[in-house]
């Protein structure tokens, strides 16, 4: 099957250098070289960073880069400068956690997500760099979603196991999987849907089973220490989340500075995000309005 370069329209042959974007469009070797995606000025072979960037970006992002009269090398330099300027320290004295914090600091991800991962003392994320980089597109960190803990493991799906990054936030448990080249997916379980969390430890590793309704999500081969923290965190966050939904009046002290319209808008956002149902929102709205 022939491919056409998105920028110049040339036909890209099977063995020709090319880059594929998130929206499944391609650019040819000439454009790779022209816009700084290549290994050297004389080469039309893309770098590994170029592959990673195109994985997570569309040709709209490419057009923005071109319109700003930048090359991919300019974007990489800007990202590296931002990484160097946003280094966070871990409060842990554990050397494994400290080493993980150094790796997280070197990732090209938003500083808010870096800080959350380091503050949560996350240390077990082997082979999950692509998943960590994709968090900026999946995590609602600009709207109050906070990472409470994360770890790597295998998720059982239809008699197969896939490596996933497992995150517990203050809203949900999130499972991220990025395929080796393109694609991947993310699934989640809202905290209010979790009925129980079971931890099974083995000699070196551990398994976690999350029960939500009639569904069991089985996670295997987690680091034993990370699994204990993750299971405990999911239990605690799920309980706190469900208590907040059942007894929103308990938050009245922290919300007393908000007027009624602001509180209604806050609960409307929760409904729009699927965290509470429309019926629960309407009931809370009537309560606030005294109807």
PDB file of C-alpha atoms in Angstrom:
ATOM      1  CA  UNK A   1       0.000   0.000   0.000  1.00  0.00           C
ATOM      2  CA  UNK A   2       1.532   3.332  -1.104  1.00  0.00           C
ATOM      3  CA  UNK A   3       1.753   6.337   1.176  1.00  0.00           C
ATOM      4  CA  UNK A   4       1.654  10.009   0.235  1.00  0.00           C
ATOM      5  CA  UNK A   5       3.659  12.740   1.980  1.00  0.00           C
ATOM      6  CA  UNK A   6       1.277  15.080   3.781  1.00  0.00           C
ATOM      7  CA  UNK A   7       3.462  18.128   3.040  1.00  0.00           C
ATOM      8  CA  UNK A   8       4.713  17.712  -0.506  1.00  0.00           C
ATOM      9  CA  UNK A   9       2.440  15.027  -1.947  1.00  0.00           C
ATOM     10  CA  UNK A  10       5.237  12.733  -3.125  1.00  0.00           C
ATOM     11  CA  UNK A  11       4.617   8.976  -3.093  1.00  0.00           C
ATOM     12  CA  UNK A  12       6.526   7.231  -0.291  1.00  0.00           C
ATOM     13  CA  UNK A  13       7.809   3.800  -1.299  1.00  0.00           C
ATOM     14  CA  UNK A  14       7.939   0.822   1.054  1.00  0.00           C
ATOM     15  CA  UNK A  15      11.593   1.188   2.087  1.00  0.00           C
ATOM     16  CA  UNK A  16      11.724   4.996   1.958  1.00  0.00           C
ATOM     17  CA  UNK A  17      12.267   6.909   5.228  1.00  0.00           C
ATOM     18  CA  UNK A  18       8.993   8.299   6.615  1.00  0.00           C
ATOM     19  CA  UNK A  19       7.322   9.476   9.796  1.00  0.00           C
ATOM     20  CA  UNK A  20       3.766   8.611  10.780  1.00  0.00           C
ATOM     21  CA  UNK A  21       1.687  11.019  12.886  1.00  0.00           C
ATOM     22  CA  UNK A  22      -1.097  10.341  15.354  1.00  0.00           C
ATOM     23  CA  UNK A  23      -3.718  11.136  12.696  1.00  0.00           C
ATOM     24  CA  UNK A  24      -2.153   8.451  10.432  1.00  0.00           C
ATOM     25  CA  UNK A  25      -0.603  10.878   7.958  1.00  0.00           C
ATOM     26  CA  UNK A  26       2.996  10.669   6.778  1.00  0.00           C
ATOM     27  CA  UNK A  27       5.897  12.879   5.785  1.00  0.00           C
ATOM     28  CA  UNK A  28       8.733  11.798   3.502  1.00  0.00           C
ATOM     29  CA  UNK A  29      12.515  11.774   3.971  1.00  0.00           C
ATOM     30  CA  UNK A  30      12.948  15.186   2.310  1.00  0.00           C
ATOM     31  CA  UNK A  31      10.546  16.819   4.807  1.00  0.00           C
ATOM     32  CA  UNK A  32      12.089  14.870   7.683  1.00  0.00           C
ATOM     33  CA  UNK A  33      15.429  16.460   6.833  1.00  0.00           C
ATOM     34  CA  UNK A  34      13.958  19.911   6.123  1.00  0.00           C
ATOM     35  CA  UNK A  35      12.154  20.218   9.467  1.00  0.00           C
ATOM     36  CA  UNK A  36      14.864  18.807  11.726  1.00  0.00           C
ATOM     37  CA  UNK A  37      13.451  15.352  12.431  1.00  0.00           C
ATOM     38  CA  UNK A  38      16.592  13.643  11.073  1.00  0.00           C
ATOM     39  CA  UNK A  39      19.643  12.280  12.848  1.00  0.00           C
ATOM     40  CA  UNK A  40      21.922  14.763  11.075  1.00  0.00           C
ATOM     41  CA  UNK A  41      21.602  17.575   8.486  1.00  0.00           C
ATOM     42  CA  UNK A  42      22.745  15.168   5.754  1.00  0.00           C
ATOM     43  CA  UNK A  43      20.437  12.312   6.781  1.00  0.00           C
ATOM     44  CA  UNK A  44      16.768  11.689   6.070  1.00  0.00           C
ATOM     45  CA  UNK A  45      16.451   8.995   8.771  1.00  0.00           C
ATOM     46  CA  UNK A  46      14.345  10.185  11.751  1.00  0.00           C
ATOM     47  CA  UNK A  47      15.575  10.101  15.341  1.00  0.00           C
ATOM     48  CA  UNK A  48      13.904   8.066  18.086  1.00  0.00           C
ATOM     49  CA  UNK A  49      12.688  11.338  19.647  1.00  0.00           C
ATOM     50  CA  UNK A  50      11.055  12.206  16.324  1.00  0.00           C
ATOM     51  CA  UNK A  51       9.211   8.856  16.309  1.00  0.00           C
ATOM     52  CA  UNK A  52       8.020   9.464  19.892  1.00  0.00           C
ATOM     53  CA  UNK A  53       6.861  13.012  19.143  1.00  0.00           C
ATOM     54  CA  UNK A  54       4.946  12.021  16.010  1.00  0.00           C
ATOM     55  CA  UNK A  55       3.348   9.157  17.974  1.00  0.00           C
ATOM     56  CA  UNK A  56       1.672  11.686  20.280  1.00  0.00           C
ATOM     57  CA  UNK A  57       1.068  14.579  17.839  1.00  0.00           C
ATOM     58  CA  UNK A  58      -1.020  15.217  14.750  1.00  0.00           C
ATOM     59  CA  UNK A  59      -0.221  17.082  11.559  1.00  0.00           C
ATOM     60  CA  UNK A  60      -2.031  20.059  13.134  1.00  0.00           C
ATOM     61  CA  UNK A  61       0.850  20.218  15.616  1.00  0.00           C
ATOM     62  CA  UNK A  62       3.272  19.910  12.702  1.00  0.00           C
ATOM     63  CA  UNK A  63       1.558  22.841  10.956  1.00  0.00           C
ATOM     64  CA  UNK A  64       1.777  24.919  14.141  1.00  0.00           C
ATOM     65  CA  UNK A  65       5.505  24.197  14.360  1.00  0.00           C
ATOM     66  CA  UNK A  66       5.996  25.222  10.734  1.00  0.00           C
ATOM     67  CA  UNK A  67       3.863  28.377  11.108  1.00  0.00           C
ATOM     68  CA  UNK A  68       5.983  29.402  14.084  1.00  0.00           C
ATOM     69  CA  UNK A  69       9.049  28.992  11.807  1.00  0.00           C
ATOM     70  CA  UNK A  70      10.518  26.308  14.051  1.00  0.00           C
ATOM     71  CA  UNK A  71      12.092  22.932  13.402  1.00  0.00           C
ATOM     72  CA  UNK A  72      11.740  19.798  15.496  1.00  0.00           C
ATOM     73  CA  UNK A  73      15.226  20.443  16.869  1.00  0.00           C
ATOM     74  CA  UNK A  74      13.950  23.817  18.164  1.00  0.00           C
ATOM     75  CA  UNK A  75      11.086  22.057  19.970  1.00  0.00           C
ATOM     76  CA  UNK A  76      13.474  19.535  21.527  1.00  0.00           C
ATOM     77  CA  UNK A  77      15.784  22.338  22.712  1.00  0.00           C
ATOM     78  CA  UNK A  78      12.832  24.171  24.300  1.00  0.00           C
ATOM     79  CA  UNK A  79      11.656  20.996  26.033  1.00  0.00           C
ATOM     80  CA  UNK A  80      15.125  20.200  27.326  1.00  0.00           C
ATOM     81  CA  UNK A  81      15.464  23.745  28.665  1.00  0.00           C
ATOM     82  CA  UNK A  82      12.136  23.377  30.469  1.00  0.00           C
ATOM     83  CA  UNK A  83      13.210  20.023  31.909  1.00  0.00           C
ATOM     84  CA  UNK A  84      16.430  21.573  33.220  1.00  0.00           C
ATOM     85  CA  UNK A  85      14.488  24.438  34.793  1.00  0.00           C
ATOM     86  CA  UNK A  86      11.916  22.259  36.596  1.00  0.00           C
ATOM     87  CA  UNK A  87      13.675  19.830  38.886  1.00  0.00           C
ATOM     88  CA  UNK A  88      11.742  18.566  41.916  1.00  0.00           C
ATOM     89  CA  UNK A  89      13.223  16.951  45.010  1.00  0.00           C
ATOM     90  CA  UNK A  90      11.785  13.842  46.616  1.00  0.00           C
ATOM     91  CA  UNK A  91      11.139  13.995  50.359  1.00  0.00           C
ATOM     92  CA  UNK A  92      11.886  10.261  50.646  1.00  0.00           C
ATOM     93  CA  UNK A  93      15.173   9.004  52.068  1.00  0.00           C
ATOM     94  CA  UNK A  94      14.782   5.740  50.133  1.00  0.00           C
ATOM     95  CA  UNK A  95      17.470   5.515  47.440  1.00  0.00           C
ATOM     96  CA  UNK A  96      15.159   3.689  45.002  1.00  0.00           C
ATOM     97  CA  UNK A  97      12.566   6.452  45.255  1.00  0.00           C
ATOM     98  CA  UNK A  98      15.262   9.132  44.898  1.00  0.00           C
ATOM     99  CA  UNK A  99      16.654   7.468  41.750  1.00  0.00           C
ATOM    100  CA  UNK A 100      13.148   7.241  40.298  1.00  0.00           C
ATOM    101  CA  UNK A 101      12.652  10.957  40.997  1.00  0.00           C
ATOM    102  CA  UNK A 102      15.775  11.721  38.941  1.00  0.00           C
ATOM    103  CA  UNK A 103      14.377   9.736  36.014  1.00  0.00           C
ATOM    104  CA  UNK A 104      10.993  11.464  36.310  1.00  0.00           C
ATOM    105  CA  UNK A 105      12.695  14.871  36.344  1.00  0.00           C
ATOM    106  CA  UNK A 106      14.348  14.019  33.015  1.00  0.00           C
ATOM    107  CA  UNK A 107      11.085  13.109  31.274  1.00  0.00           C
ATOM    108  CA  UNK A 108       9.589  15.541  28.763  1.00  0.00           C
ATOM    109  CA  UNK A 109       6.255  15.849  30.567  1.00  0.00           C
ATOM    110  CA  UNK A 110       4.462  18.832  32.187  1.00  0.00           C
ATOM    111  CA  UNK A 111       6.000  19.971  35.444  1.00  0.00           C
ATOM    112  CA  UNK A 112       2.675  19.527  37.283  1.00  0.00           C
ATOM    113  CA  UNK A 113       2.651  15.803  36.460  1.00  0.00           C
ATOM    114  CA  UNK A 114       6.329  15.453  37.391  1.00  0.00           C
ATOM    115  CA  UNK A 115       5.664  16.982  40.786  1.00  0.00           C
ATOM    116  CA  UNK A 116       2.664  14.725  41.419  1.00  0.00           C
ATOM    117  CA  UNK A 117       4.631  11.568  40.576  1.00  0.00           C
ATOM    118  CA  UNK A 118       7.562  12.617  42.756  1.00  0.00           C
ATOM    119  CA  UNK A 119       5.348  13.753  45.649  1.00  0.00           C
ATOM    120  CA  UNK A 120       3.580  10.353  45.499  1.00  0.00           C
ATOM    121  CA  UNK A 121       7.028   8.670  45.719  1.00  0.00           C
ATOM    122  CA  UNK A 122       6.368   6.549  42.624  1.00  0.00           C
ATOM    123  CA  UNK A 123       9.358   4.326  41.828  1.00  0.00           C
ATOM    124  CA  UNK A 124       8.126   1.322  39.830  1.00  0.00           C
ATOM    125  CA  UNK A 125       7.459   2.247  36.198  1.00  0.00           C
ATOM    126  CA  UNK A 126       9.688  -0.108  34.168  1.00  0.00           C
ATOM    127  CA  UNK A 127       9.118   0.060  30.402  1.00  0.00           C
ATOM    128  CA  UNK A 128       6.430   2.700  30.905  1.00  0.00           C
ATOM    129  CA  UNK A 129       8.094   5.883  29.623  1.00  0.00           C
ATOM    130  CA  UNK A 130       5.639   6.138  26.719  1.00  0.00           C
ATOM    131  CA  UNK A 131       2.717   5.811  29.131  1.00  0.00           C
ATOM    132  CA  UNK A 132       4.162   8.523  31.369  1.00  0.00           C
ATOM    133  CA  UNK A 133       4.573  10.836  28.390  1.00  0.00           C
ATOM    134  CA  UNK A 134       0.940  10.250  27.359  1.00  0.00           C
ATOM    135  CA  UNK A 135      -0.384  11.359  30.763  1.00  0.00           C
ATOM    136  CA  UNK A 136      -0.569  14.994  29.661  1.00  0.00           C
ATOM    137  CA  UNK A 137      -3.259  14.017  27.142  1.00  0.00           C
ATOM    138  CA  UNK A 138      -5.224  11.722  29.475  1.00  0.00           C
ATOM    139  CA  UNK A 139      -4.898  13.083  33.002  1.00  0.00           C
ATOM    140  CA  UNK A 140      -7.161  16.017  33.893  1.00  0.00           C
ATOM    141  CA  UNK A 141      -4.375  17.587  35.930  1.00  0.00           C
ATOM    142  CA  UNK A 142      -5.425  21.123  34.998  1.00  0.00           C
ATOM    143  CA  UNK A 143      -8.901  20.462  36.415  1.00  0.00           C
ATOM    144  CA  UNK A 144      -7.958  19.110  39.814  1.00  0.00           C
ATOM    145  CA  UNK A 145      -7.104  15.464  39.088  1.00  0.00           C
ATOM    146  CA  UNK A 146      -4.140  14.408  41.254  1.00  0.00           C
ATOM    147  CA  UNK A 147      -1.953  11.298  41.010  1.00  0.00           C
ATOM    148  CA  UNK A 148      -1.941   9.503  44.367  1.00  0.00           C
ATOM    149  CA  UNK A 149       0.208   6.536  43.354  1.00  0.00           C
ATOM    150  CA  UNK A 150       1.333   4.548  40.298  1.00  0.00           C
ATOM    151  CA  UNK A 151       3.052   1.261  39.473  1.00  0.00           C
ATOM    152  CA  UNK A 152       3.738  -1.115  36.585  1.00  0.00           C
ATOM    153  CA  UNK A 153       2.185  -4.537  36.119  1.00  0.00           C
ATOM    154  CA  UNK A 154       0.432  -6.928  33.780  1.00  0.00           C
ATOM    155  CA  UNK A 155      -3.297  -6.529  33.165  1.00  0.00           C
ATOM    156  CA  UNK A 156      -5.234  -9.645  32.191  1.00  0.00           C
ATOM    157  CA  UNK A 157      -7.505  -9.171  29.184  1.00  0.00           C
ATOM    158  CA  UNK A 158      -9.225 -11.989  27.286  1.00  0.00           C
ATOM    159  CA  UNK A 159      -6.726 -14.652  28.327  1.00  0.00           C
ATOM    160  CA  UNK A 160      -3.803 -12.354  27.495  1.00  0.00           C
ATOM    161  CA  UNK A 161      -1.642 -10.121  29.662  1.00  0.00           C
ATOM    162  CA  UNK A 162      -0.423  -6.671  28.672  1.00  0.00           C
ATOM    163  CA  UNK A 163       2.087  -4.418  30.379  1.00  0.00           C
ATOM    164  CA  UNK A 164       0.289  -1.380  31.789  1.00  0.00           C
ATOM    165  CA  UNK A 165       0.971   1.644  33.921  1.00  0.00           C
ATOM    166  CA  UNK A 166      -1.558   1.649  36.767  1.00  0.00           C
ATOM    167  CA  UNK A 167      -2.417   4.983  38.345  1.00  0.00           C
ATOM    168  CA  UNK A 168      -4.672   5.798  41.245  1.00  0.00           C
ATOM    169  CA  UNK A 169      -5.840   9.414  41.226  1.00  0.00           C
ATOM    170  CA  UNK A 170      -8.297  11.259  43.437  1.00  0.00           C
ATOM    171  CA  UNK A 171     -10.989  10.347  40.869  1.00  0.00           C
ATOM    172  CA  UNK A 172     -10.260   6.980  39.261  1.00  0.00           C
ATOM    173  CA  UNK A 173      -7.932   4.049  38.715  1.00  0.00           C
ATOM    174  CA  UNK A 174      -6.368   4.402  35.282  1.00  0.00           C
ATOM    175  CA  UNK A 175      -4.713   1.727  33.131  1.00  0.00           C
ATOM    176  CA  UNK A 176      -2.421   2.918  30.320  1.00  0.00           C
ATOM    177  CA  UNK A 177      -0.935   0.790  27.575  1.00  0.00           C
ATOM    178  CA  UNK A 178       1.097   2.084  24.634  1.00  0.00           C
ATOM    179  CA  UNK A 179       1.954  -0.365  21.884  1.00  0.00           C
ATOM    180  CA  UNK A 180       5.555  -0.706  20.697  1.00  0.00           C
ATOM    181  CA  UNK A 181       5.068   1.437  17.601  1.00  0.00           C
ATOM    182  CA  UNK A 182       1.679   3.149  17.301  1.00  0.00           C
ATOM    183  CA  UNK A 183      -1.650   3.032  19.074  1.00  0.00           C
ATOM    184  CA  UNK A 184      -2.412   1.780  22.532  1.00  0.00           C
ATOM    185  CA  UNK A 185      -5.301   2.558  24.802  1.00  0.00           C
ATOM    186  CA  UNK A 186      -6.397   3.670  28.239  1.00  0.00           C
ATOM    187  CA  UNK A 187      -9.224   2.426  30.431  1.00  0.00           C
ATOM    188  CA  UNK A 188     -10.323   3.446  33.890  1.00  0.00           C
ATOM    189  CA  UNK A 189     -12.547   2.588  36.839  1.00  0.00           C
ATOM    190  CA  UNK A 190     -14.190   5.523  38.669  1.00  0.00           C
ATOM    191  CA  UNK A 191     -13.427   5.352  42.395  1.00  0.00           C
ATOM    192  CA  UNK A 192     -17.119   5.306  43.320  1.00  0.00           C
ATOM    193  CA  UNK A 193     -17.558   2.083  41.288  1.00  0.00           C
ATOM    194  CA  UNK A 194     -14.956   0.092  43.244  1.00  0.00           C
ATOM    195  CA  UNK A 195     -16.384  -2.490  45.666  1.00  0.00           C
ATOM    196  CA  UNK A 196     -13.189  -4.090  46.924  1.00  0.00           C
ATOM    197  CA  UNK A 197      -9.439  -4.380  46.390  1.00  0.00           C
ATOM    198  CA  UNK A 198      -7.618  -7.663  47.052  1.00  0.00           C
ATOM    199  CA  UNK A 199      -3.844  -7.969  47.429  1.00  0.00           C
ATOM    200  CA  UNK A 200      -2.093 -11.330  46.984  1.00  0.00           C
ATOM    201  CA  UNK A 201       1.625 -11.430  47.729  1.00  0.00           C
ATOM    202  CA  UNK A 202       4.121 -13.997  46.446  1.00  0.00           C
ATOM    203  CA  UNK A 203       7.806 -14.519  47.131  1.00  0.00           C
ATOM    204  CA  UNK A 204       9.020 -11.532  45.071  1.00  0.00           C
ATOM    205  CA  UNK A 205       5.967 -10.090  43.328  1.00  0.00           C
ATOM    206  CA  UNK A 206       2.326  -9.428  44.083  1.00  0.00           C
ATOM    207  CA  UNK A 207      -1.101  -9.377  42.390  1.00  0.00           C
ATOM    208  CA  UNK A 208      -4.033  -7.009  42.831  1.00  0.00           C
ATOM    209  CA  UNK A 209      -7.676  -7.725  41.994  1.00  0.00           C
ATOM    210  CA  UNK A 210     -10.107  -4.807  41.763  1.00  0.00           C
ATOM    211  CA  UNK A 211     -13.800  -5.678  42.007  1.00  0.00           C
ATOM    212  CA  UNK A 212     -16.323  -3.253  40.546  1.00  0.00           C
ATOM    213  CA  UNK A 213     -19.815  -4.719  40.309  1.00  0.00           C
ATOM    214  CA  UNK A 214     -19.637  -8.042  38.478  1.00  0.00           C
ATOM    215  CA  UNK A 215     -16.280  -7.195  36.906  1.00  0.00           C
ATOM    216  CA  UNK A 216     -12.894  -8.277  38.224  1.00  0.00           C
ATOM    217  CA  UNK A 217      -9.757  -6.504  36.977  1.00  0.00           C
ATOM    218  CA  UNK A 218      -6.702  -8.656  37.597  1.00  0.00           C
ATOM    219  CA  UNK A 219      -3.253  -7.068  37.808  1.00  0.00           C
ATOM    220  CA  UNK A 220      -0.236  -9.341  38.063  1.00  0.00           C
ATOM    221  CA  UNK A 221       3.520  -9.309  38.632  1.00  0.00           C
ATOM    222  CA  UNK A 222       3.703  -5.981  40.436  1.00  0.00           C
ATOM    223  CA  UNK A 223       6.667  -5.086  42.590  1.00  0.00           C
ATOM    224  CA  UNK A 224       5.640  -6.330  46.048  1.00  0.00           C
ATOM    225  CA  UNK A 225       6.312  -3.040  47.849  1.00  0.00           C
ATOM    226  CA  UNK A 226       4.657  -0.962  45.127  1.00  0.00           C
ATOM    227  CA  UNK A 227       1.635  -3.296  45.095  1.00  0.00           C
ATOM    228  CA  UNK A 228       1.084  -2.872  48.841  1.00  0.00           C
ATOM    229  CA  UNK A 229       1.156   0.917  48.537  1.00  0.00           C
ATOM    230  CA  UNK A 230      -1.048   0.909  45.435  1.00  0.00           C
ATOM    231  CA  UNK A 231      -3.689  -1.410  46.934  1.00  0.00           C
ATOM    232  CA  UNK A 232      -3.797   0.633  50.152  1.00  0.00           C
ATOM    233  CA  UNK A 233      -4.032   3.894  48.183  1.00  0.00           C
ATOM    234  CA  UNK A 234      -6.896   2.630  45.986  1.00  0.00           C
ATOM    235  CA  UNK A 235      -8.838   1.500  49.065  1.00  0.00           C
ATOM    236  CA  UNK A 236      -8.340   4.799  50.887  1.00  0.00           C
ATOM    237  CA  UNK A 237      -9.067   7.026  47.882  1.00  0.00           C
ATOM    238  CA  UNK A 238     -12.147   5.000  46.936  1.00  0.00           C
ATOM    239  CA  UNK A 239     -13.533   5.245  50.460  1.00  0.00           C
ATOM    240  CA  UNK A 240     -12.873   8.985  50.690  1.00  0.00           C
ATOM    241  CA  UNK A 241     -14.366   9.620  47.259  1.00  0.00           C
ATOM    242  CA  UNK A 242     -17.541   7.689  48.043  1.00  0.00           C
ATOM    243  CA  UNK A 243     -17.887   9.454  51.399  1.00  0.00           C
ATOM    244  CA  UNK A 244     -17.627  12.824  49.650  1.00  0.00           C
ATOM    245  CA  UNK A 245     -20.399  11.822  47.257  1.00  0.00           C
ATOM    246  CA  UNK A 246     -22.653  10.464  50.004  1.00  0.00           C
ATOM    247  CA  UNK A 247     -22.019  13.289  52.460  1.00  0.00           C
ATOM    248  CA  UNK A 248     -21.166  16.420  50.476  1.00  0.00           C
ATOM    249  CA  UNK A 249     -22.254  18.522  53.472  1.00  0.00           C
ATOM    250  CA  UNK A 250     -19.073  17.334  55.223  1.00  0.00           C
ATOM    251  CA  UNK A 251     -17.164  19.566  52.818  1.00  0.00           C
ATOM    252  CA  UNK A 252     -19.147  22.647  53.813  1.00  0.00           C
ATOM    253  CA  UNK A 253     -16.305  23.967  55.966  1.00  0.00           C
ATOM    254  CA  UNK A 254     -13.829  23.868  53.100  1.00  0.00           C
ATOM    255  CA  UNK A 255     -16.413  25.314  50.709  1.00  0.00           C
ATOM    256  CA  UNK A 256     -17.861  28.046  52.906  1.00  0.00           C
ATOM    257  CA  UNK A 257     -16.010  30.736  50.974  1.00  0.00           C
ATOM    258  CA  UNK A 258     -17.892  29.734  47.802  1.00  0.00           C
ATOM    259  CA  UNK A 259     -21.241  31.346  47.056  1.00  0.00           C
ATOM    260  CA  UNK A 260     -24.162  29.231  45.871  1.00  0.00           C
ATOM    261  CA  UNK A 261     -23.611  29.771  42.094  1.00  0.00           C
ATOM    262  CA  UNK A 262     -19.960  28.723  42.451  1.00  0.00           C
ATOM    263  CA  UNK A 263     -20.963  25.569  44.314  1.00  0.00           C
ATOM    264  CA  UNK A 264     -23.546  24.721  41.662  1.00  0.00           C
ATOM    265  CA  UNK A 265     -20.945  25.185  38.946  1.00  0.00           C
ATOM    266  CA  UNK A 266     -18.569  22.888  40.851  1.00  0.00           C
ATOM    267  CA  UNK A 267     -21.139  20.096  41.066  1.00  0.00           C
ATOM    268  CA  UNK A 268     -22.164  20.640  37.434  1.00  0.00           C
ATOM    269  CA  UNK A 269     -18.543  20.038  36.433  1.00  0.00           C
ATOM    270  CA  UNK A 270     -18.558  16.798  38.448  1.00  0.00           C
ATOM    271  CA  UNK A 271     -21.681  15.724  36.562  1.00  0.00           C
ATOM    272  CA  UNK A 272     -20.153  16.662  33.187  1.00  0.00           C
ATOM    273  CA  UNK A 273     -17.054  14.639  34.054  1.00  0.00           C
ATOM    274  CA  UNK A 274     -19.219  11.622  34.912  1.00  0.00           C
ATOM    275  CA  UNK A 275     -18.084  11.617  38.535  1.00  0.00           C
ATOM    276  CA  UNK A 276     -21.645  12.045  39.814  1.00  0.00           C
ATOM    277  CA  UNK A 277     -24.898  11.318  38.001  1.00  0.00           C
ATOM    278  CA  UNK A 278     -27.206  13.978  36.575  1.00  0.00           C
ATOM    279  CA  UNK A 279     -29.801  13.019  39.190  1.00  0.00           C
ATOM    280  CA  UNK A 280     -27.276  13.549  42.002  1.00  0.00           C
ATOM    281  CA  UNK A 281     -26.396  16.944  40.539  1.00  0.00           C
ATOM    282  CA  UNK A 282     -30.050  18.002  40.320  1.00  0.00           C
ATOM    283  CA  UNK A 283     -30.638  16.900  43.931  1.00  0.00           C
ATOM    284  CA  UNK A 284     -27.625  18.888  45.132  1.00  0.00           C
ATOM    285  CA  UNK A 285     -28.708  21.911  43.102  1.00  0.00           C
ATOM    286  CA  UNK A 286     -32.177  21.851  44.681  1.00  0.00           C
ATOM    287  CA  UNK A 287     -30.567  21.518  48.136  1.00  0.00           C
ATOM    288  CA  UNK A 288     -28.336  24.549  47.544  1.00  0.00           C
ATOM    289  CA  UNK A 289     -31.208  26.628  46.187  1.00  0.00           C
ATOM    290  CA  UNK A 290     -33.461  25.599  49.087  1.00  0.00           C
ATOM    291  CA  UNK A 291     -36.134  24.185  46.768  1.00  0.00           C
TER     292      UNK A 291
END
